Amino acid sequence: MHRFLRSLHGRLTALYLALLLVAVGTCLGLASWQVGRYVREVEQRVNRPVARALAHELDVSLRHGLGTPAAREAIRRVQALHPALDIYLLDAEGRIVREFEQQGLPARDQVDVGPIRVFLADSTRLPLFGDDPAELGAREVFSAATVTYEGGQRGYLYAILRGMPHASAAKRVGESYVLRMLAVASLIAIVLSAVGGTVLFGVLTRRFRTLMGAVERFRTGDFAARAPEGHDDEIGRLGRAFNEMAERTRAHLDALHEADDARRALAENVAHDFRGALASTRDAAELLLADDGSLSPSTQREAARSILGDVGRLTALTDQLVLLSDLDARRLTPSAEPFSAAELAQDVALRFRGEADRLGVALKPMFDRPLPPVHADIALVERVLANLIENALKHTPPGGIVRVAGQAEGDRVRLSISDTGHGIAPDDLPLVTRRFYRTVQSRSRGASGSGLGLAIARELVELHGGALEISSALGAGTTVAFTLPTRAPAPSIAGGPARPIAS
């Protein structure tokens, strides 16, 4: 029961029953008051002519004086016939001239004649209540009639009706019957309303309980929990809002997990690259330090080249990390200027010619026709081309070819780097531009690299309002392309994965 009363269903039911009891109690009170007024109205209407009949019976006595033997005899006769009436003789101002009960002095010596005049003038405004001379502050239904007494004075015969036996009996019977009937009807209404209200509130709150169950499951870690939809009411809209919030929360959690995976990958890759480069540098440095003059000049030069190569790889990795930090903090803003994309691509390719020859790969710039100048940040575009060419050379076996080409496409220039390397599996294709992501083939072949080249290239291209497009097939090579505007574009920082093209 305690748990039920703590639930929304229980609280609504308890509140409904409380309001029902207040309403029934109010209705019973109003009904009792109205029944009392009705009974008093009937009492006054039935006994309306009583005062007039008494005035007629006492007319002669009143005119000749209340102290005469005939008057006293008439008064005794009236009291014998109507022993329960409180009868008073009032002057025109309402002052009590005579009290016929002979039971002591009245509590007041004057009554308000306003209700008496209304009673005599209007028979529809009943019940009317007048001052009760026997008790200060009390008001009772009455009967009244105009009279002339002692020397032609005008006044009122005023009869309080509270003591009429038949009226009091009718009042008690009427009130008890009606109130008993109302009490029974109210009890039945309360029971039926309580049962019906409990069932109705249970039905109405069922969907809310279902929604609360989904929220509770989501709170305890079941992030797949969703609320049922389908109704366009407050609970339905609340359920849709919860589902949208749950989807966003799930997406944020997935993003946090991905970021956590990326941080772990960063630590692993950076540690691996630094450890390998530092170990190689240490070995070369120890070799040179241990030289007692027996090393040949060529061996010394090879050790020095090894140290320089390791320092170069560490420097490049550090530069990539700094560039990623600038991209994350949005501190990198392209400084666009017009330049020839074909000339820049040929210059970058020439820089990698020695590396290509060392690997036994043919690096071929292929610009057969002039291209319009592009409007972009030349240093960032140079970085993109360098990353893409370097990545293509790493994944192309000896005897393969890496081509750098370009063509005009409307108001943009398209640059592409194609290789005849191992290619990328379809499952890896949407993921290769993620930071620190390395394909299964790269990991199995033990290829070097931090997994940042394509990610940096994608984000730099997107800074220029473009997108990195990758098409590949296993064993058939890979083509990576991007476009640059020939007019100044609006800077964009929108990110997202590379758009793969079906191979």
Short mmCIF file of C-alpha atoms in Angstrom, two decimals:
data_model
loop_
_atom_site.label_atom_id
_atom_site.label_comp_id
_atom_site.label_asym_id
_atom_site.label_seq_id
_atom_site.Cartn_x
_atom_site.Cartn_y
_atom_site.Cartn_z
CA MET A 1 0.00 0.00 0.00
CA HIS A 2 2.84 2.40 0.85
CA ARG A 3 4.45 1.72 -2.54
CA PHE A 4 1.10 2.20 -4.27
CA LEU A 5 0.52 5.56 -2.56
CA ARG A 6 4.03 6.70 -3.59
CA SER A 7 3.28 5.99 -7.26
CA LEU A 8 1.63 8.46 -9.62
CA HIS A 9 -1.33 6.09 -9.96
CA GLY A 10 -1.78 5.95 -6.18
CA ARG A 11 -1.37 9.69 -5.68
CA LEU A 12 -3.86 10.50 -8.43
CA THR A 13 -6.32 8.01 -6.94
CA ALA A 14 -5.86 9.39 -3.41
CA LEU A 15 -6.22 12.97 -4.63
CA TYR A 16 -9.31 12.02 -6.63
CA LEU A 17 -10.90 10.33 -3.59
CA ALA A 18 -10.06 13.30 -1.36
CA LEU A 19 -11.63 15.71 -3.82
CA LEU A 20 -14.61 13.35 -4.15
CA LEU A 21 -15.10 13.28 -0.38
CA VAL A 22 -14.84 17.07 -0.18
CA ALA A 23 -17.33 17.42 -3.04
CA VAL A 24 -19.77 14.92 -1.50
CA GLY A 25 -19.44 16.53 1.92
CA THR A 26 -20.06 19.95 0.42
CA CYS A 27 -23.07 18.64 -1.49
CA LEU A 28 -24.46 16.99 1.65
CA GLY A 29 -23.99 20.20 3.60
CA LEU A 30 -25.66 22.29 0.90
CA ALA A 31 -28.45 19.72 0.57
CA SER A 32 -29.02 19.65 4.33
CA TRP A 33 -29.10 23.44 4.44
CA GLN A 34 -31.45 23.57 1.46
CA VAL A 35 -33.72 20.90 2.95
CA GLY A 36 -33.84 22.87 6.19
CA ARG A 37 -34.81 26.00 4.28
CA TYR A 38 -37.40 24.07 2.32
CA VAL A 39 -38.93 22.64 5.48
CA ARG A 40 -38.98 26.09 7.10
CA GLU A 41 -40.57 27.50 3.95
CA VAL A 42 -43.28 24.84 4.06
CA GLU A 43 -43.75 25.47 7.76
CA GLN A 44 -44.13 29.20 7.20
CA ARG A 45 -46.32 28.83 4.13
CA VAL A 46 -48.68 26.36 5.84
CA ASN A 47 -48.94 28.55 8.96
CA ARG A 48 -49.05 31.84 7.11
CA PRO A 49 -52.72 32.56 8.13
CA VAL A 50 -52.17 31.68 11.80
CA ALA A 51 -51.46 35.25 12.90
CA ARG A 52 -54.39 36.59 10.89
CA ALA A 53 -56.73 34.03 12.51
CA LEU A 54 -55.40 34.94 15.95
CA ALA A 55 -55.86 38.62 15.20
CA HIS A 56 -59.45 38.01 14.18
CA GLU A 57 -60.10 36.01 17.34
CA LEU A 58 -58.52 38.68 19.55
CA ASP A 59 -59.86 41.66 17.64
CA VAL A 60 -62.53 42.72 20.16
CA SER A 61 -60.26 42.14 23.14
CA LEU A 62 -57.41 44.12 21.59
CA ARG A 63 -59.63 47.05 20.77
CA HIS A 64 -61.16 47.33 24.29
CA GLY A 65 -57.95 46.85 26.20
CA LEU A 66 -55.75 43.92 27.12
CA GLY A 67 -56.45 44.33 30.83
CA THR A 68 -60.19 43.74 30.72
CA PRO A 69 -61.65 40.42 31.93
CA ALA A 70 -62.93 39.68 28.41
CA ALA A 71 -59.50 40.29 26.95
CA ARG A 72 -57.78 38.07 29.52
CA GLU A 73 -60.34 35.34 28.83
CA ALA A 74 -59.76 35.59 25.07
CA ILE A 75 -55.99 35.42 25.59
CA ARG A 76 -56.32 32.32 27.77
CA ARG A 77 -58.48 30.69 25.11
CA VAL A 78 -55.93 31.42 22.38
CA GLN A 79 -53.09 30.07 24.50
CA ALA A 80 -55.06 26.94 25.20
CA LEU A 81 -55.68 26.39 21.50
CA HIS A 82 -52.09 27.25 20.46
CA PRO A 83 -49.85 26.45 23.41
CA ALA A 84 -46.69 26.06 21.31
CA LEU A 85 -46.80 29.49 19.68
CA ASP A 86 -44.78 32.43 20.94
CA ILE A 87 -47.18 35.35 20.38
CA TYR A 88 -46.29 39.03 20.74
CA LEU A 89 -48.13 42.29 20.21
CA LEU A 90 -45.92 44.89 18.53
CA ASP A 91 -46.50 48.58 17.90
CA ALA A 92 -45.92 50.10 14.49
CA GLU A 93 -42.16 50.49 15.21
CA GLY A 94 -41.70 46.91 16.36
CA ARG A 95 -41.58 47.58 20.10
CA ILE A 96 -43.07 44.74 22.14
CA VAL A 97 -46.36 45.88 23.73
CA ARG A 98 -47.42 42.52 25.13
CA GLU A 99 -45.95 39.00 25.39
CA PHE A 100 -48.65 36.34 25.59
CA GLU A 101 -46.60 33.47 27.05
CA GLN A 102 -46.46 34.82 30.58
CA GLN A 103 -43.09 33.13 31.03
CA GLY A 104 -41.03 36.11 32.00
CA LEU A 105 -39.70 39.16 30.24
CA PRO A 106 -38.43 38.73 26.63
CA ALA A 107 -34.71 39.05 25.92
CA ARG A 108 -35.30 42.08 23.71
CA ASP A 109 -37.92 44.82 23.74
CA GLN A 110 -38.08 45.49 19.99
CA VAL A 111 -37.88 43.49 16.74
CA ASP A 112 -37.10 44.54 13.19
CA VAL A 113 -40.34 45.26 11.33
CA GLY A 114 -38.68 45.00 7.86
CA PRO A 115 -39.27 41.23 7.46
CA ILE A 116 -42.80 41.67 8.84
CA ARG A 117 -43.68 44.25 6.18
CA VAL A 118 -42.19 42.03 3.44
CA PHE A 119 -44.18 39.07 4.78
CA LEU A 120 -47.42 41.04 4.65
CA ALA A 121 -46.71 42.52 1.21
CA ASP A 122 -45.17 39.55 -0.72
CA SER A 123 -46.17 35.91 -0.36
CA THR A 124 -43.47 34.57 -2.73
CA ARG A 125 -40.31 35.42 -0.80
CA LEU A 126 -40.49 32.59 1.72
CA PRO A 127 -39.00 31.57 4.02
CA LEU A 128 -38.59 34.88 5.84
CA PHE A 129 -36.81 35.02 9.17
CA GLY A 130 -37.62 37.56 11.85
CA ASP A 131 -36.07 38.46 15.19
CA ASP A 132 -36.83 36.04 18.01
CA PRO A 133 -37.67 38.15 21.08
CA ALA A 134 -36.91 35.23 23.39
CA GLU A 135 -33.22 35.04 22.42
CA LEU A 136 -30.79 37.75 21.37
CA GLY A 137 -29.35 37.22 17.90
CA ALA A 138 -31.74 34.37 17.04
CA ARG A 139 -34.01 34.47 13.97
CA GLU A 140 -37.00 32.24 13.27
CA VAL A 141 -39.79 31.87 10.73
CA PHE A 142 -42.94 33.64 11.82
CA SER A 143 -46.48 34.60 10.98
CA ALA A 144 -47.76 38.18 11.31
CA ALA A 145 -50.92 40.21 10.86
CA THR A 146 -51.79 43.88 11.27
CA VAL A 147 -54.00 44.71 14.26
CA THR A 148 -55.64 47.71 15.97
CA TYR A 149 -55.39 47.81 19.75
CA GLU A 150 -56.38 50.06 22.69
CA GLY A 151 -57.74 53.25 21.35
CA GLY A 152 -57.06 52.69 17.66
CA GLN A 153 -53.30 52.23 17.75
CA ARG A 154 -51.89 50.31 14.78
CA GLY A 155 -49.51 47.43 15.31
CA TYR A 156 -48.72 43.81 14.51
CA LEU A 157 -49.60 40.46 15.97
CA TYR A 158 -46.28 38.55 15.71
CA ALA A 159 -46.15 34.73 16.14
CA ILE A 160 -42.92 32.72 16.20
CA LEU A 161 -43.59 29.31 14.56
CA ARG A 162 -40.81 27.17 15.98
CA GLY A 163 -43.10 25.34 18.32
CA MET A 164 -45.84 24.15 15.93
CA PRO A 165 -46.14 20.38 16.66
CA HIS A 166 -47.18 19.21 13.19
CA ALA A 167 -44.60 21.44 11.53
CA SER A 168 -41.78 20.26 13.80
CA ALA A 169 -42.71 16.63 13.16
CA ALA A 170 -42.81 17.22 9.40
CA LYS A 171 -39.46 18.97 9.68
CA ARG A 172 -37.85 16.09 11.54
CA VAL A 173 -39.31 13.43 9.27
CA GLY A 174 -38.50 15.38 6.09
CA GLU A 175 -34.97 16.22 7.11
CA SER A 176 -34.20 12.69 8.36
CA TYR A 177 -35.66 11.02 5.24
CA VAL A 178 -33.98 13.31 2.75
CA LEU A 179 -30.64 13.30 4.55
CA ARG A 180 -30.74 9.53 4.92
CA MET A 181 -31.48 9.17 1.23
CA LEU A 182 -28.67 11.60 0.36
CA ALA A 183 -26.23 9.80 2.65
CA VAL A 184 -26.97 6.41 1.06
CA ALA A 185 -26.73 7.86 -2.46
CA SER A 186 -23.47 9.60 -1.58
CA LEU A 187 -21.97 6.41 -0.15
CA ILE A 188 -22.89 4.49 -3.30
CA ALA A 189 -21.44 7.28 -5.46
CA ILE A 190 -18.20 7.30 -3.44
CA VAL A 191 -17.75 3.52 -3.72
CA LEU A 192 -18.50 3.40 -7.44
CA SER A 193 -16.36 6.46 -8.13
CA ALA A 194 -13.47 5.06 -6.08
CA VAL A 195 -13.50 1.75 -7.97
CA GLY A 196 -14.00 3.40 -11.34
CA GLY A 197 -11.41 6.10 -10.62
CA THR A 198 -8.80 3.56 -9.54
CA VAL A 199 -9.31 1.52 -12.72
CA LEU A 200 -9.42 4.63 -14.92
CA PHE A 201 -6.26 6.13 -13.44
CA GLY A 202 -4.57 2.76 -13.81
CA VAL A 203 -5.38 2.76 -17.53
CA LEU A 204 -4.40 6.40 -17.98
CA THR A 205 -1.05 5.99 -16.18
CA ARG A 206 -0.13 2.68 -17.82
CA ARG A 207 1.70 4.39 -20.69
CA PHE A 208 3.44 6.66 -18.21
CA ARG A 209 4.57 3.62 -16.21
CA THR A 210 5.88 2.08 -19.44
CA LEU A 211 7.78 5.29 -20.16
CA MET A 212 9.17 5.32 -16.63
CA GLY A 213 10.28 1.71 -17.07
CA ALA A 214 12.23 2.66 -20.20
CA VAL A 215 13.82 5.61 -18.41
CA GLU A 216 14.76 3.41 -15.45
CA ARG A 217 16.33 0.77 -17.73
CA PHE A 218 18.25 3.50 -19.54
CA ARG A 219 19.42 4.88 -16.21
CA THR A 220 20.74 1.50 -15.11
CA GLY A 221 22.81 1.08 -18.27
CA ASP A 222 20.45 -0.39 -20.86
CA PHE A 223 21.15 2.26 -23.50
CA ALA A 224 19.01 0.43 -26.05
CA ALA A 225 15.85 1.06 -23.97
CA ARG A 226 13.29 3.17 -25.83
CA ALA A 227 9.80 4.40 -25.02
CA PRO A 228 6.83 3.34 -27.19
CA GLU A 229 5.53 6.03 -29.53
CA GLY A 230 2.38 6.47 -31.57
CA HIS A 231 0.22 8.90 -29.56
CA ASP A 232 0.25 12.63 -30.18
CA ASP A 233 -0.48 13.62 -26.59
CA GLU A 234 1.76 14.82 -23.76
CA ILE A 235 2.99 11.32 -22.88
CA GLY A 236 3.60 10.50 -26.54
CA ARG A 237 5.57 13.70 -27.05
CA LEU A 238 7.49 13.02 -23.83
CA GLY A 239 8.32 9.53 -25.09
CA ARG A 240 9.57 10.88 -28.42
CA ALA A 241 11.65 13.49 -26.60
CA PHE A 242 13.14 10.77 -24.40
CA ASN A 243 13.93 8.61 -27.43
CA GLU A 244 15.62 11.53 -29.18
CA MET A 245 17.60 12.29 -26.03
CA ALA A 246 18.53 8.61 -25.72
CA GLU A 247 19.72 8.54 -29.33
CA ARG A 248 21.83 11.65 -28.81
CA THR A 249 23.19 10.24 -25.55
CA ARG A 250 24.02 6.96 -27.27
CA ALA A 251 25.73 8.85 -30.08
CA HIS A 252 27.71 10.90 -27.56
CA LEU A 253 28.69 7.73 -25.72
CA ASP A 254 29.79 6.14 -28.98
CA ALA A 255 31.75 9.28 -29.77
CA LEU A 256 33.35 9.16 -26.32
CA HIS A 257 34.24 5.51 -26.83
CA GLU A 258 35.72 6.33 -30.21
CA ALA A 259 37.64 9.24 -28.70
CA ASP A 260 38.85 6.95 -25.94
CA ASP A 261 39.92 4.37 -28.51
CA ALA A 262 41.64 7.15 -30.46
CA ARG A 263 43.48 8.27 -27.34
CA ARG A 264 44.62 4.73 -26.67
CA ALA A 265 45.65 4.36 -30.31
CA LEU A 266 47.50 7.68 -30.09
CA ALA A 267 49.40 6.54 -27.02
CA GLU A 268 50.21 3.17 -28.57
CA ASN A 269 51.24 4.51 -31.97
CA VAL A 270 53.21 7.45 -30.66
CA ALA A 271 54.92 5.24 -28.07
CA HIS A 272 55.69 2.66 -30.74
CA ASP A 273 57.04 5.20 -33.21
CA PHE A 274 59.03 7.07 -30.61
CA ARG A 275 60.38 3.87 -29.07
CA GLY A 276 61.50 2.49 -32.43
CA ALA A 277 63.06 5.76 -33.56
CA LEU A 278 64.75 6.36 -30.21
CA ALA A 279 66.07 2.79 -30.07
CA SER A 280 67.50 3.14 -33.55
CA THR A 281 69.00 6.53 -32.70
CA ARG A 282 70.47 5.15 -29.47
CA ASP A 283 72.04 2.19 -31.31
CA ALA A 284 73.57 4.48 -33.92
CA ALA A 285 74.82 6.92 -31.27
CA GLU A 286 76.32 4.11 -29.18
CA LEU A 287 78.04 2.77 -32.28
CA LEU A 288 79.62 6.13 -32.95
CA LEU A 289 80.59 6.67 -29.30
CA ALA A 290 82.20 3.25 -29.09
CA ASP A 291 84.27 3.89 -32.22
CA ASP A 292 87.98 3.52 -31.45
CA GLY A 293 88.93 4.42 -35.01
CA SER A 294 88.06 1.05 -36.44
CA LEU A 295 84.80 2.17 -38.14
CA SER A 296 85.05 2.99 -41.78
CA PRO A 297 83.86 6.41 -42.98
CA SER A 298 80.95 4.76 -44.81
CA THR A 299 79.78 3.05 -41.61
CA GLN A 300 79.99 6.34 -39.74
CA ARG A 301 78.01 8.07 -42.43
CA GLU A 302 75.38 5.30 -42.38
CA ALA A 303 75.01 5.70 -38.60
CA ALA A 304 74.71 9.48 -38.97
CA ARG A 305 72.08 9.03 -41.73
CA SER A 306 70.18 6.63 -39.46
CA ILE A 307 70.15 9.22 -36.67
CA LEU A 308 69.03 11.93 -39.06
CA GLY A 309 66.33 9.67 -40.47
CA ASP A 310 65.00 8.85 -37.01
CA VAL A 311 65.06 12.51 -36.02
CA GLY A 312 63.23 13.34 -39.23
CA ARG A 313 60.50 10.75 -38.50
CA LEU A 314 60.09 12.02 -34.93
CA THR A 315 59.99 15.60 -36.18
CA ALA A 316 57.35 14.70 -38.78
CA LEU A 317 55.27 12.87 -36.15
CA THR A 318 55.56 15.83 -33.78
CA ASP A 319 54.49 18.18 -36.56
CA GLN A 320 51.47 15.96 -37.27
CA LEU A 321 50.45 15.98 -33.61
CA VAL A 322 50.81 19.76 -33.40
CA LEU A 323 48.75 20.12 -36.59
CA LEU A 324 46.03 17.86 -35.19
CA SER A 325 45.99 19.92 -32.01
CA ASP A 326 45.55 23.10 -34.06
CA LEU A 327 42.72 21.48 -36.04
CA ASP A 328 40.96 20.33 -32.87
CA ALA A 329 41.25 23.78 -31.31
CA ARG A 330 40.19 25.42 -34.59
CA ARG A 331 43.27 27.58 -34.52
CA LEU A 332 44.06 26.80 -38.14
CA THR A 333 42.54 29.22 -40.64
CA PRO A 334 43.42 28.92 -44.36
CA SER A 335 45.24 31.92 -45.80
CA ALA A 336 43.97 31.67 -49.36
CA GLU A 337 45.87 33.03 -52.36
CA PRO A 338 45.88 32.18 -56.08
CA PHE A 339 48.53 29.73 -57.29
CA SER A 340 49.06 26.96 -59.83
CA ALA A 341 48.02 23.61 -58.44
CA ALA A 342 49.84 21.78 -61.24
CA GLU A 343 53.16 23.43 -60.45
CA LEU A 344 52.74 22.79 -56.71
CA ALA A 345 51.92 19.10 -57.33
CA GLN A 346 54.97 18.72 -59.61
CA ASP A 347 57.21 20.36 -56.97
CA VAL A 348 55.97 18.04 -54.23
CA ALA A 349 56.37 15.01 -56.50
CA LEU A 350 59.94 16.08 -57.30
CA ARG A 351 60.67 16.25 -53.57
CA PHE A 352 59.63 12.57 -53.22
CA ARG A 353 61.49 11.40 -56.35
CA GLY A 354 64.46 10.14 -54.32
CA GLU A 355 62.22 8.18 -51.94
CA ALA A 356 60.36 6.69 -54.90
CA ASP A 357 63.60 5.60 -56.55
CA ARG A 358 64.77 4.03 -53.29
CA LEU A 359 61.54 2.03 -53.09
CA GLY A 360 61.63 1.08 -56.76
CA VAL A 361 58.35 2.87 -57.51
CA ALA A 362 57.78 5.09 -60.54
CA LEU A 363 56.40 8.51 -59.47
CA LYS A 364 54.78 10.22 -62.48
CA PRO A 365 53.22 13.70 -62.49
CA MET A 366 50.71 13.76 -65.37
CA PHE A 367 49.48 17.24 -66.30
CA ASP A 368 48.85 17.17 -70.04
CA ARG A 369 46.97 20.47 -70.27
CA PRO A 370 47.17 23.75 -68.32
CA LEU A 371 44.96 24.11 -65.25
CA PRO A 372 43.39 27.35 -64.01
CA PRO A 373 44.91 28.76 -60.82
CA VAL A 374 43.23 27.75 -57.59
CA HIS A 375 42.42 29.95 -54.59
CA ALA A 376 43.63 28.16 -51.43
CA ASP A 377 46.29 28.06 -48.72
CA ILE A 378 49.38 26.90 -50.58
CA ALA A 379 51.14 25.57 -47.46
CA LEU A 380 48.12 23.46 -46.40
CA VAL A 381 47.58 22.13 -49.93
CA GLU A 382 51.28 21.24 -50.10
CA ARG A 383 50.83 19.30 -46.84
CA VAL A 384 47.85 17.42 -48.31
CA LEU A 385 49.77 16.47 -51.46
CA ALA A 386 52.81 15.40 -49.42
CA ASN A 387 50.71 13.19 -47.14
CA LEU A 388 48.89 11.54 -50.04
CA ILE A 389 52.02 10.93 -52.14
CA GLU A 390 53.92 9.59 -49.12
CA ASN A 391 51.01 7.30 -48.24
CA ALA A 392 50.79 6.02 -51.84
CA LEU A 393 54.53 5.26 -51.98
CA LYS A 394 54.32 3.29 -48.68
CA HIS A 395 51.59 1.03 -50.01
CA THR A 396 52.95 0.44 -53.52
CA PRO A 397 55.30 -2.53 -53.99
CA PRO A 398 58.51 -2.26 -56.05
CA GLY A 399 57.81 -1.98 -59.74
CA GLY A 400 54.55 -0.16 -59.12
CA ILE A 401 53.48 3.29 -60.28
CA VAL A 402 52.17 6.36 -58.43
CA ARG A 403 50.50 8.94 -60.64
CA VAL A 404 49.75 12.57 -59.74
CA ALA A 405 47.17 14.12 -62.06
CA GLY A 406 44.78 17.05 -62.27
CA GLN A 407 41.88 18.35 -64.33
CA ALA A 408 39.49 21.29 -64.35
CA GLU A 409 35.87 20.70 -63.25
CA GLY A 410 33.78 23.83 -63.57
CA ASP A 411 34.87 26.35 -60.94
CA ARG A 412 37.12 23.79 -59.19
CA VAL A 413 40.31 21.89 -59.97
CA ARG A 414 40.48 18.19 -59.19
CA LEU A 415 43.80 16.69 -58.06
CA SER A 416 44.24 12.91 -57.74
CA ILE A 417 46.97 10.54 -56.57
CA SER A 418 46.67 6.98 -57.89
CA ASP A 419 48.80 3.97 -57.11
CA THR A 420 49.03 0.36 -58.23
CA GLY A 421 49.46 -0.88 -54.67
CA HIS A 422 47.71 -3.45 -52.55
CA GLY A 423 44.39 -1.59 -52.36
CA ILE A 424 41.97 -1.23 -49.46
CA ALA A 425 39.35 -3.75 -48.35
CA PRO A 426 35.70 -2.59 -48.65
CA ASP A 427 35.24 -2.83 -44.86
CA ASP A 428 38.24 -0.56 -44.28
CA LEU A 429 37.37 1.99 -46.96
CA PRO A 430 35.01 4.16 -44.84
CA LEU A 431 37.45 4.07 -41.91
CA VAL A 432 40.86 4.85 -43.39
CA THR A 433 40.55 8.60 -42.80
CA ARG A 434 39.99 8.17 -39.08
CA ARG A 435 42.86 9.21 -36.91
CA PHE A 436 45.36 6.44 -36.12
CA TYR A 437 43.36 3.90 -38.10
CA ARG A 438 45.48 1.33 -39.88
CA THR A 439 44.08 -1.31 -42.21
CA VAL A 440 44.42 -5.01 -41.54
CA GLN A 441 46.74 -5.30 -44.52
CA SER A 442 49.02 -2.56 -43.18
CA ARG A 443 49.21 -4.17 -39.76
CA SER A 444 49.84 -7.63 -41.20
CA ARG A 445 52.62 -6.35 -43.47
CA GLY A 446 54.17 -4.38 -40.60
CA ALA A 447 54.06 -1.17 -42.62
CA SER A 448 55.28 1.90 -40.76
CA GLY A 449 53.15 4.97 -40.18
CA SER A 450 51.10 6.62 -37.50
CA GLY A 451 47.76 6.41 -39.27
CA LEU A 452 47.45 10.22 -39.37
CA GLY A 453 48.30 11.04 -42.99
CA LEU A 454 44.85 10.51 -44.52
CA ALA A 455 43.07 11.96 -41.45
CA ILE A 456 45.10 15.18 -41.66
CA ALA A 457 44.63 15.37 -45.44
CA ARG A 458 40.84 14.98 -45.05
CA GLU A 459 40.55 17.73 -42.43
CA LEU A 460 42.76 20.13 -44.41
CA VAL A 461 40.70 19.55 -47.57
CA GLU A 462 37.49 20.18 -45.62
CA LEU A 463 38.93 23.48 -44.40
CA HIS A 464 38.84 24.53 -48.06
CA GLY A 465 35.22 23.45 -48.49
CA GLY A 466 36.05 20.19 -50.27
CA ALA A 467 35.94 16.47 -49.51
CA LEU A 468 38.47 13.68 -49.77
CA GLU A 469 37.25 10.98 -52.18
CA ILE A 470 38.77 7.50 -52.02
CA SER A 471 38.20 4.63 -54.44
CA SER A 472 40.02 1.35 -54.14
CA ALA A 473 39.96 -2.36 -54.81
CA LEU A 474 42.11 -5.08 -53.29
CA GLY A 475 45.03 -5.88 -55.57
CA ALA A 476 44.14 -3.10 -58.03
CA GLY A 477 45.41 -0.01 -56.26
CA THR A 478 43.88 3.12 -54.76
CA THR A 479 42.97 6.59 -56.00
CA VAL A 480 42.60 9.52 -53.60
CA ALA A 481 41.24 12.77 -55.02
CA PHE A 482 40.14 16.19 -53.81
CA THR A 483 39.05 19.48 -55.36
CA LEU A 484 40.12 23.06 -54.79
CA PRO A 485 38.14 26.20 -55.68
CA THR A 486 39.27 28.57 -58.40
CA ARG A 487 37.56 31.38 -56.48
CA ALA A 488 37.76 32.27 -52.79
CA PRO A 489 35.49 29.83 -50.89
CA ALA A 490 33.74 30.47 -47.59
CA PRO A 491 35.86 28.81 -44.87
CA SER A 492 34.30 25.63 -43.47
CA ILE A 493 35.30 23.56 -40.47
CA ALA A 494 32.64 20.87 -40.94
CA GLY A 495 34.14 17.45 -40.37
CA GLY A 496 33.11 13.93 -41.22
CA PRO A 497 34.43 10.75 -42.74
CA ALA A 498 35.78 10.61 -46.27
CA ARG A 499 33.21 9.93 -48.96
CA PRO A 500 34.13 6.55 -50.45
CA ILE A 501 33.48 5.92 -54.13
CA ALA A 502 32.54 2.49 -55.35
CA SER A 503 35.54 0.85 -56.93
#
